[in-house]
PDB file of C-alpha atoms in Angstrom:
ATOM      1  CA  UNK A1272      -5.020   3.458 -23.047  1.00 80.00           C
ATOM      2  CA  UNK A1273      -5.659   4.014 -19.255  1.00 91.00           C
ATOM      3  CA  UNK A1274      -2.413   3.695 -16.946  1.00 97.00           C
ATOM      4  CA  UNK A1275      -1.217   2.187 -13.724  1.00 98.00           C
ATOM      5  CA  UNK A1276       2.080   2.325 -11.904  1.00 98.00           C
ATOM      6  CA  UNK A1277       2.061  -0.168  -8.999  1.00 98.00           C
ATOM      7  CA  UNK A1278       4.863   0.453  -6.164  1.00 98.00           C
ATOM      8  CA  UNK A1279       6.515  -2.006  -4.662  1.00 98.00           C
ATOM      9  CA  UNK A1280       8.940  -0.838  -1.723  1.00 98.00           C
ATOM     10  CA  UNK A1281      11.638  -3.330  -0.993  1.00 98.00           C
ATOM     11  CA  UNK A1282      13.867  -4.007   1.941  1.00 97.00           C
ATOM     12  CA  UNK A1283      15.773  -6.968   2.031  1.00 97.00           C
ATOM     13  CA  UNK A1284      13.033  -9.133  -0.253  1.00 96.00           C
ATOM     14  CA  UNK A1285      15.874 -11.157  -2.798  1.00 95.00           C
ATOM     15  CA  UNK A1286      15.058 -14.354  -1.111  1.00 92.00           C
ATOM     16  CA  UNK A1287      11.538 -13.753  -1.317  1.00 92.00           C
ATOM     17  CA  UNK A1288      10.600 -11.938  -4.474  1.00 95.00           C
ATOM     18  CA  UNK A1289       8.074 -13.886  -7.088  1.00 93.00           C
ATOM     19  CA  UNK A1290       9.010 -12.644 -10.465  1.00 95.00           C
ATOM     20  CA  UNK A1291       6.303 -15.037 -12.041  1.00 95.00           C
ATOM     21  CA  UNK A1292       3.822 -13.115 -10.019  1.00 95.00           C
ATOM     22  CA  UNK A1293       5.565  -9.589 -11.398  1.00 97.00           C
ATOM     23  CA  UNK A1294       5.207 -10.803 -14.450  1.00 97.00           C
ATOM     24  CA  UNK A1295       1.773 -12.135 -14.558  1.00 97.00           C
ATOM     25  CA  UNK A1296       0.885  -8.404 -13.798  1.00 97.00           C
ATOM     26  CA  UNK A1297       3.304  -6.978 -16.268  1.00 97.00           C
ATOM     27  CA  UNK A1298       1.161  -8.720 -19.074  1.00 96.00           C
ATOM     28  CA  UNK A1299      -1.731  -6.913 -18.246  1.00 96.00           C
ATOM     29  CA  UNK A1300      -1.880  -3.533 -20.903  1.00 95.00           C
ATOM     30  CA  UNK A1301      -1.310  -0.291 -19.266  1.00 97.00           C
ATOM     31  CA  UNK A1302       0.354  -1.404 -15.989  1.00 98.00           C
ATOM     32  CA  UNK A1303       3.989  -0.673 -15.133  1.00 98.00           C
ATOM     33  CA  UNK A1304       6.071  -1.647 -11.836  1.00 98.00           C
ATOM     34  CA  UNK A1305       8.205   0.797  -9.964  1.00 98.00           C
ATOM     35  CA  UNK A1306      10.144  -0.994  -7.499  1.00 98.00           C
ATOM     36  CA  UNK A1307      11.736   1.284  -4.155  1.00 98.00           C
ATOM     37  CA  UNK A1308      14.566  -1.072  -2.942  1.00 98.00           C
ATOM     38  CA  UNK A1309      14.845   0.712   1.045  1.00 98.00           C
ATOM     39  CA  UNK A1310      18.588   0.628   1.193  1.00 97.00           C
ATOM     40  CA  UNK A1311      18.192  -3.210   1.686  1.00 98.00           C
ATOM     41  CA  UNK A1312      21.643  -5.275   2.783  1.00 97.00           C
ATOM     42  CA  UNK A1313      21.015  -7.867   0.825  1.00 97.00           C
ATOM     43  CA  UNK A1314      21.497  -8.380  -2.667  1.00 97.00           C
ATOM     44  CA  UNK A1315      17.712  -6.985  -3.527  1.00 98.00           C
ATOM     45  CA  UNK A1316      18.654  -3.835  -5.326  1.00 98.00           C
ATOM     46  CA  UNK A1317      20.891  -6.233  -7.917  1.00 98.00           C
ATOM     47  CA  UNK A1318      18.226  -8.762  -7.835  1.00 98.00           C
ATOM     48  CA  UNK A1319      15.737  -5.442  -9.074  1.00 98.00           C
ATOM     49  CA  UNK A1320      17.974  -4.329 -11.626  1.00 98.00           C
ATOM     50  CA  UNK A1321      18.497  -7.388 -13.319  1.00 97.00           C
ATOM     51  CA  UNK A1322      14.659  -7.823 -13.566  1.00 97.00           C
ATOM     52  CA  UNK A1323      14.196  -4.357 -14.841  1.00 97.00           C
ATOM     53  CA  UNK A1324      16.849  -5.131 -17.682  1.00 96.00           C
ATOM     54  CA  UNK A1325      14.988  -8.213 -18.671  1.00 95.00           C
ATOM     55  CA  UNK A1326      11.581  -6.863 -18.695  1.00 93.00           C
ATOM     56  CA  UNK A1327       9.760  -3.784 -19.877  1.00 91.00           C
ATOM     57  CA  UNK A1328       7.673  -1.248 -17.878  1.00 97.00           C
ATOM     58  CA  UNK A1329       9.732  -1.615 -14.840  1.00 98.00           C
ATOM     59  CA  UNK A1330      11.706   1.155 -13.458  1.00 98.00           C
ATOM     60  CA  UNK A1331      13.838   0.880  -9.987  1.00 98.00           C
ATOM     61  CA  UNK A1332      14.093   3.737  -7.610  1.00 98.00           C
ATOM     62  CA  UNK A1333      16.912   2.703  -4.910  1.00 98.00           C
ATOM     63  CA  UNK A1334      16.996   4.607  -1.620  1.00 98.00           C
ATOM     64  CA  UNK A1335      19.914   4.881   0.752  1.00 95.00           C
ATOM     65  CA  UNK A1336      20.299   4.350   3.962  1.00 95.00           C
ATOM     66  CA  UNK A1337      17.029   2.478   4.915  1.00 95.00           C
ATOM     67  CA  UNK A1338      13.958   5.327   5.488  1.00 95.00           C
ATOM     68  CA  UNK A1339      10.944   2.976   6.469  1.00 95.00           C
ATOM     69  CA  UNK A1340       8.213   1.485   4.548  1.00 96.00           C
ATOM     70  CA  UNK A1341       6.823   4.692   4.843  1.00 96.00           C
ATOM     71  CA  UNK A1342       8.881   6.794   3.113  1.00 98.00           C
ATOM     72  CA  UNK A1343       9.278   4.032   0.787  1.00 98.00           C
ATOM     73  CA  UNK A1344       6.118   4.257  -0.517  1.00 98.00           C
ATOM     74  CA  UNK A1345       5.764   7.587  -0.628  1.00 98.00           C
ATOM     75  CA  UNK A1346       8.920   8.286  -2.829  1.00 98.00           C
ATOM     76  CA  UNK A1347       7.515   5.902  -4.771  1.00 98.00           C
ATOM     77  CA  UNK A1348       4.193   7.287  -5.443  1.00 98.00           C
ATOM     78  CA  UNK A1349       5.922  10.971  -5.824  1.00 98.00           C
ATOM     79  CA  UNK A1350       8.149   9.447  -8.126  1.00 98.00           C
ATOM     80  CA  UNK A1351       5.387   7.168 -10.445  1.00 98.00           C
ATOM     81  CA  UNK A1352       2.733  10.599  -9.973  1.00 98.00           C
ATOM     82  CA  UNK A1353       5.419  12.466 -11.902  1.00 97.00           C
ATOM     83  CA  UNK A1354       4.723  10.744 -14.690  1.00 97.00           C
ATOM     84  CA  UNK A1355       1.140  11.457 -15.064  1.00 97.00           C
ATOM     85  CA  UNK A1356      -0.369   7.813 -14.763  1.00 98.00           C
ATOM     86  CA  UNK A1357      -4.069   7.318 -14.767  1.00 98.00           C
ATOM     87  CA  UNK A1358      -3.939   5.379 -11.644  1.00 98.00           C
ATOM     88  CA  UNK A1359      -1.163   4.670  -9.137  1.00 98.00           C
ATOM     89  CA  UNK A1360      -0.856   1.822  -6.078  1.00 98.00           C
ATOM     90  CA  UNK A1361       1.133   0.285  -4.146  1.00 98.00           C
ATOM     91  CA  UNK A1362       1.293  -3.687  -3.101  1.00 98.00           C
ATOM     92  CA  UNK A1363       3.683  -5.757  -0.579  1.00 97.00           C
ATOM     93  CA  UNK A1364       6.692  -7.279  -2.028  1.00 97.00           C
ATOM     94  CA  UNK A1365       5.753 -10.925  -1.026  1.00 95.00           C
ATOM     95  CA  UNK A1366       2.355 -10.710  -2.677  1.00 96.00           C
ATOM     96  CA  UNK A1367       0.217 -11.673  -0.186  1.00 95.00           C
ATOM     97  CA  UNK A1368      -2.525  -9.446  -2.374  1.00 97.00           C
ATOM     98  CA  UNK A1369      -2.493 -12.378  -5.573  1.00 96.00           C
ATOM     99  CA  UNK A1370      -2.011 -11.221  -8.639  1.00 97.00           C
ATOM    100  CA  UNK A1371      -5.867 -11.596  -9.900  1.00 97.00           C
ATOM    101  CA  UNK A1372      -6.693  -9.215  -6.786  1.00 98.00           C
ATOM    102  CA  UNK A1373      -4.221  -6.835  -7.328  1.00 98.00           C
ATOM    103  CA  UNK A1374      -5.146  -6.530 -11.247  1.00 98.00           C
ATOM    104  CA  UNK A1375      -9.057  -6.465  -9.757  1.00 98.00           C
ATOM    105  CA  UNK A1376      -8.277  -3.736  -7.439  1.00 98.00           C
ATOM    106  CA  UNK A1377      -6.765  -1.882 -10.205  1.00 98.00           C
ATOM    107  CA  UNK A1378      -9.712  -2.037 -12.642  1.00 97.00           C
ATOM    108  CA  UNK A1379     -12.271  -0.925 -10.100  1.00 97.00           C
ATOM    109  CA  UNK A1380      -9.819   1.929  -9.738  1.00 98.00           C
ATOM    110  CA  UNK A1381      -9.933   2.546 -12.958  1.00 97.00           C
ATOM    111  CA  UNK A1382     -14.071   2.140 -13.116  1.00 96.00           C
ATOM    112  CA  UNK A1383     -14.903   4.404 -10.547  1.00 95.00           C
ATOM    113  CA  UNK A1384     -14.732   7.636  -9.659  1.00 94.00           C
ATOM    114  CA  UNK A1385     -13.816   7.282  -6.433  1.00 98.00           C
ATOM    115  CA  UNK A1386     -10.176   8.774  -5.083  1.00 98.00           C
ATOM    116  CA  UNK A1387      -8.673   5.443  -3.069  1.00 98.00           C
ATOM    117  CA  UNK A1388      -9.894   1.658  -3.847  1.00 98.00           C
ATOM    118  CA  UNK A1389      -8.094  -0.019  -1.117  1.00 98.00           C
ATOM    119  CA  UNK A1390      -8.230  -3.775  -0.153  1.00 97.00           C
ATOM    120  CA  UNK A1391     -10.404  -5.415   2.669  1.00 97.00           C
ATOM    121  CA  UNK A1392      -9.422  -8.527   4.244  1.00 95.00           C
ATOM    122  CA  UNK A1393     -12.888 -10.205   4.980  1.00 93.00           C
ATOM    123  CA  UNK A1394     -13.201 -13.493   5.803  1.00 89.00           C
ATOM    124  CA  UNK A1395     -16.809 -14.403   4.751  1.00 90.00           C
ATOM    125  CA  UNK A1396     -17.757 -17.539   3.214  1.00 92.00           C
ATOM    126  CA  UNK A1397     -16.952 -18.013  -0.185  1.00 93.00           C
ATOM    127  CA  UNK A1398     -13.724 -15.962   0.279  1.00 95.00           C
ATOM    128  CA  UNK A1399     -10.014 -17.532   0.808  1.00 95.00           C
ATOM    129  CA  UNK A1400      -8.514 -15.346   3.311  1.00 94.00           C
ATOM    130  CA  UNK A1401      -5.447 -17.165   4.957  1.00 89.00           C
ATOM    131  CA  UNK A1402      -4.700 -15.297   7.822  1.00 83.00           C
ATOM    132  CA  UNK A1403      -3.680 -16.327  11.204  1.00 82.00           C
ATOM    133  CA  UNK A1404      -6.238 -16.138  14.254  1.00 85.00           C
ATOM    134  CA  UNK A1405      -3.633 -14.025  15.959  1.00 81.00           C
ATOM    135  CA  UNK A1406      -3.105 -11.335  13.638  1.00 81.00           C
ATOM    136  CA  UNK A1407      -6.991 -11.398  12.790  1.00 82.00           C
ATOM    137  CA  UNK A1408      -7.386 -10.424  16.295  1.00 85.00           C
ATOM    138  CA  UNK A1409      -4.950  -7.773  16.549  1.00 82.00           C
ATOM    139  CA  UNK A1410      -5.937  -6.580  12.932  1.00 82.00           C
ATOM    140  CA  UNK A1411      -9.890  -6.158  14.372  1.00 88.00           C
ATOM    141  CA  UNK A1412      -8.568  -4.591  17.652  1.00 88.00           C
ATOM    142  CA  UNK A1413      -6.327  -1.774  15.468  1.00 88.00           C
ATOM    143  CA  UNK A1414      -8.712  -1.524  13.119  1.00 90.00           C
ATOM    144  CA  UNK A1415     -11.276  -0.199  16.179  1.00 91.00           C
ATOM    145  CA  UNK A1416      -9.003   2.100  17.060  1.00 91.00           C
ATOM    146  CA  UNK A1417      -8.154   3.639  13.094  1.00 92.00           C
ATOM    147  CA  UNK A1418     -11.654   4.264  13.013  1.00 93.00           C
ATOM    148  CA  UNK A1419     -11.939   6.178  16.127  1.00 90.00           C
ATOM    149  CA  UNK A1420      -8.387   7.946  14.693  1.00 91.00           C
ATOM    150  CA  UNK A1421     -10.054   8.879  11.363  1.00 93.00           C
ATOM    151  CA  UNK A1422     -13.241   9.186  12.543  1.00 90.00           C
ATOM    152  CA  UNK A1423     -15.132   7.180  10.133  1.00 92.00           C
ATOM    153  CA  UNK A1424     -15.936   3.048   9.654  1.00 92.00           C
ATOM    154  CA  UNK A1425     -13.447   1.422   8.191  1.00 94.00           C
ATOM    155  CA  UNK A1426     -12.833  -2.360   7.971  1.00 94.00           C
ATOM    156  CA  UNK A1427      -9.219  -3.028   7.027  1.00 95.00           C
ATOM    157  CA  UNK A1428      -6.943  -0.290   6.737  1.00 94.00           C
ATOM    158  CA  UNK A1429      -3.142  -1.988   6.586  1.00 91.00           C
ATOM    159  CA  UNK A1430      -3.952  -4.725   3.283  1.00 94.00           C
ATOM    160  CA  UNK A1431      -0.831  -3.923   1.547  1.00 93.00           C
ATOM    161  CA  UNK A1432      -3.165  -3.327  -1.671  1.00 98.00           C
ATOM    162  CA  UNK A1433      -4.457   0.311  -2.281  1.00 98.00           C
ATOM    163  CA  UNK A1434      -5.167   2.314  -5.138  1.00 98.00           C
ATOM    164  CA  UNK A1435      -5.694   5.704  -5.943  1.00 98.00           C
ATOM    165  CA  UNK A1436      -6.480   8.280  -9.022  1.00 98.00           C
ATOM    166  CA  UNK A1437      -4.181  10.856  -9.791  1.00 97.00           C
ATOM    167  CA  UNK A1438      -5.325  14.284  -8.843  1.00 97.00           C
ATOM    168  CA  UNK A1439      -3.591  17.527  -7.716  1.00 97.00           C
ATOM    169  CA  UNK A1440      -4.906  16.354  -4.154  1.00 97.00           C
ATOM    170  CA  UNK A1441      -3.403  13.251  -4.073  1.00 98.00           C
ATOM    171  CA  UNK A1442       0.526  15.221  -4.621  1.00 97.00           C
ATOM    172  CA  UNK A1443      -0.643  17.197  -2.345  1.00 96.00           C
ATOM    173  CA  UNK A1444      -1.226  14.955   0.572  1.00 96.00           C
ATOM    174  CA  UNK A1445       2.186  12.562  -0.156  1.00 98.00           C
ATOM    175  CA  UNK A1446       4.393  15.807  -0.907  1.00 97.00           C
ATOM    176  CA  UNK A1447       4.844  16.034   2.983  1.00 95.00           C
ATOM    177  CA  UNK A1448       6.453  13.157   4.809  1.00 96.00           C
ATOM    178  CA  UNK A1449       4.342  11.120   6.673  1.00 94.00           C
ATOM    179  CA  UNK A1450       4.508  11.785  11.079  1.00 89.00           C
ATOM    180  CA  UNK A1451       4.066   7.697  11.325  1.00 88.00           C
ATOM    181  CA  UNK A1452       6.367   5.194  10.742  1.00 85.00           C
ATOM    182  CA  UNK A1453       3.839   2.200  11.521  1.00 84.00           C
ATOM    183  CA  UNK A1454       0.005   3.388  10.644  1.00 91.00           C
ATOM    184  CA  UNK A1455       1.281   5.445   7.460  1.00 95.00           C
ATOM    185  CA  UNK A1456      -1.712   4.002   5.775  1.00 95.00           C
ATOM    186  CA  UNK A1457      -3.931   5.408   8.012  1.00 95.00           C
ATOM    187  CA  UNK A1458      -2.391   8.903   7.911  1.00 95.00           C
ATOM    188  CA  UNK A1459      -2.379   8.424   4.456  1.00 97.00           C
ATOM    189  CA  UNK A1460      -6.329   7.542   4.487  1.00 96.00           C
ATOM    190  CA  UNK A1461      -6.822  10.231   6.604  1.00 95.00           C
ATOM    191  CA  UNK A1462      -4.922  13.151   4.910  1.00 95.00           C
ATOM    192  CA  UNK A1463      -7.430  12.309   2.096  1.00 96.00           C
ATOM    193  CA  UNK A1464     -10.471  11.999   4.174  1.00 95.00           C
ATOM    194  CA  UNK A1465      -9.712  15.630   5.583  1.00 92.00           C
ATOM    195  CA  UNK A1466      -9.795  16.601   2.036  1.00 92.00           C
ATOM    196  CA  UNK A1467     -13.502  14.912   1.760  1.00 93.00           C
ATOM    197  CA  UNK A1468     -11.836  12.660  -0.838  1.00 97.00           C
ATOM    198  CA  UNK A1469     -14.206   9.292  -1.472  1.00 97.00           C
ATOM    199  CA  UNK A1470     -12.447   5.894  -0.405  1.00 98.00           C
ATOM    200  CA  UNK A1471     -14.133   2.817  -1.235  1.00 98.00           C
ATOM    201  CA  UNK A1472     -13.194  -1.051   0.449  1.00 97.00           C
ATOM    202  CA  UNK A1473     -13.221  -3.412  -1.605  1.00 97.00           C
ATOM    203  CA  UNK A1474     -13.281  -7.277  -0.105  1.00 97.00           C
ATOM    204  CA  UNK A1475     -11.001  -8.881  -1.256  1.00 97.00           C
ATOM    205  CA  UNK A1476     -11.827 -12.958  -2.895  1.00 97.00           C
ATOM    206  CA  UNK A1477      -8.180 -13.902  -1.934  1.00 97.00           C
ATOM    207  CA  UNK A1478      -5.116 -13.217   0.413  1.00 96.00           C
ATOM    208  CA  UNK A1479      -2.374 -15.268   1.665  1.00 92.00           C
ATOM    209  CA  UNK A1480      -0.194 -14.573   5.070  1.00 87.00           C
ATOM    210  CA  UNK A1481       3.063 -15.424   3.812  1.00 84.00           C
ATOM    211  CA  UNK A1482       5.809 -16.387   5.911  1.00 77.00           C
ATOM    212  CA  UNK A1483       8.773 -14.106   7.049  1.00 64.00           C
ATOM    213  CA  UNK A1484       6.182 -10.848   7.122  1.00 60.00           C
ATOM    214  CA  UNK A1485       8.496  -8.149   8.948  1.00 55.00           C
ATOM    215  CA  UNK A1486       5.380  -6.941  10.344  1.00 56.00           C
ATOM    216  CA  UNK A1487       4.778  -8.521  14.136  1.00 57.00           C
ATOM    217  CA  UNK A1488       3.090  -7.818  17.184  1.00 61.00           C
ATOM    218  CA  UNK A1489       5.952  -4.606  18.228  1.00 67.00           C
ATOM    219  CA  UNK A1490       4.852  -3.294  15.344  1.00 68.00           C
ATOM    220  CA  UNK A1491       1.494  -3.692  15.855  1.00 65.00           C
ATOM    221  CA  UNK A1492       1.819  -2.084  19.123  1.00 68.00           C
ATOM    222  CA  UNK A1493       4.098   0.647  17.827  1.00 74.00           C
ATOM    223  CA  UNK A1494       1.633   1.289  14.620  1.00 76.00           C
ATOM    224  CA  UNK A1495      -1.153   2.075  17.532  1.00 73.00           C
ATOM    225  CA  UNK A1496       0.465   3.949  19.528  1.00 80.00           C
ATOM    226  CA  UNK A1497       1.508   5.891  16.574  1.00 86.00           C
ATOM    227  CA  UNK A1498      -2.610   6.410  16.295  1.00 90.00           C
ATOM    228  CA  UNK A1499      -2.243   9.024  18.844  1.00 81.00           C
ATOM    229  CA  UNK A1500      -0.335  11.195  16.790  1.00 82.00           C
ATOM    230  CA  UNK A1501      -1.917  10.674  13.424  1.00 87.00           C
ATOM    231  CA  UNK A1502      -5.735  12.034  15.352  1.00 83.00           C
ATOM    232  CA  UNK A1503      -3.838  14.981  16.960  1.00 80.00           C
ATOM    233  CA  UNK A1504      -2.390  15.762  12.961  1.00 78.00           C
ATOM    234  CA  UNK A1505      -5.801  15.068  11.202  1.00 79.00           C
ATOM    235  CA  UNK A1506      -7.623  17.034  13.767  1.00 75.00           C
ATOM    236  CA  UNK A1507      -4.995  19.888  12.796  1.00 73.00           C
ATOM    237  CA  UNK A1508      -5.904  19.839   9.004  1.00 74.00           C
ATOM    238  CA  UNK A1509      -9.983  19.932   9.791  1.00 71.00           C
ATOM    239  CA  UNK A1510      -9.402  22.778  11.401  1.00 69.00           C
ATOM    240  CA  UNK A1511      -7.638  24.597   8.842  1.00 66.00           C
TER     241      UNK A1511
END
């Protein structure tokens, strides 16, 4: 049977966290959950463990103090690689990527060859993308300028929803911390793309904006300023 491990990093979420959602992907064969609680305040991390006793194929990695998203996710995905999964991912706590998505996403990972299968939030007709006008517009104005950073189209690169097969190049590219705190999913895109690694977008049907996101327009300003960086880095590893 093929594998998945889905990360889920976790900072201050035990108010928000759907377990009927967790568990609706848990019944799928051949995925597991590996939650990253980020040194969270609240009672999240007890919250975790008391899911992970009740249900099987979920592990818990807690962090402490509070590293960022970022590092988050990438702890995660060192720490689900290690144990030689098919396919690994990683989705937002507050499951703005539904469940049928996320288990979509996963099987087209698991289809194709490609290296990354990472969620696009299109709004076309016939799709049910709830997102608000202003972070549409500030979403379509970053995305611009990841494209210019990475140097290739790209539609939607911060959907909480990606994919990717396990390869030596994949360990290779989240063994070393990520220089962005805000746009770590386009470093992370673009560590692979320097590789010639073959990402694919994949629409997505469905995706909800859920209230209390921690992500707001700061950060949207800090994640592209952070853009900067991430082209002067990329351009680094071409050149090697």
């Amino acid at each position: 049977m093929e594998t998945t491990i889905i990360v889920i990093p976790c900072y201050n979420e035990a108010e928000r966290l759907d377990f009927a959602e967790f568990q609706a992907l848990l019944a799928e064969p051949g995925i597991s959950l590996l939650f990253v609680d980020d040194g969270s305040s609240d009672a999240t991390l007890d919250v975790l463990n008391a899911f992970s006793r009740s249900a099987e194929k979920v592990q818990v990695l807690p962090l402490s103090p509070n590293r960022g998203k970022a590092e988050a996710v990438r702890q995660g995905l060192l720490a689900a690689l290690a144990t030689n999964p098919d396919i690994v991912g990683f989705i937002d706590a507050d499951m703005a990527t539904p469940t049928e998505e996320v288990l979509r996403l996963s099987q087209q990972a698991h289809a194709s060859n490609a290296d990354a299968i990472i969620g696009s939030r299109i709004a076309y007709m016939g799709t049910d993308i709830d997102r608000s006008m202003g972070r549409h517009l500030l979403g379509r104005v970053f995305a611009t300028a990841a494209s210019l950073a990475l140097d290739t189209k790209v539609y939607d690169t911060q959907c909480g929803a990606k994919f990717f097969r396990r390869s030596e190049l994949l360990a290779e590219v989240v063994a070393e911390p990520f220089h962005s705190r805000w746009a770590f999913d386009v470093e992370l895109l673009g560590r692979l793309l320097a590789e010639h690694a073959t990402i694919i977008e994949v629409p997505l049907r469905r995706w909800v904006d859920v209230p209390g996101s921690k992500i707001g327009i700061k950060s949207m300003v800090k994640a592209g300023l952070d853009l900067v960086q991430i082209r002067s880095h990329l351009a680094k590893r071409r050149s090697k």
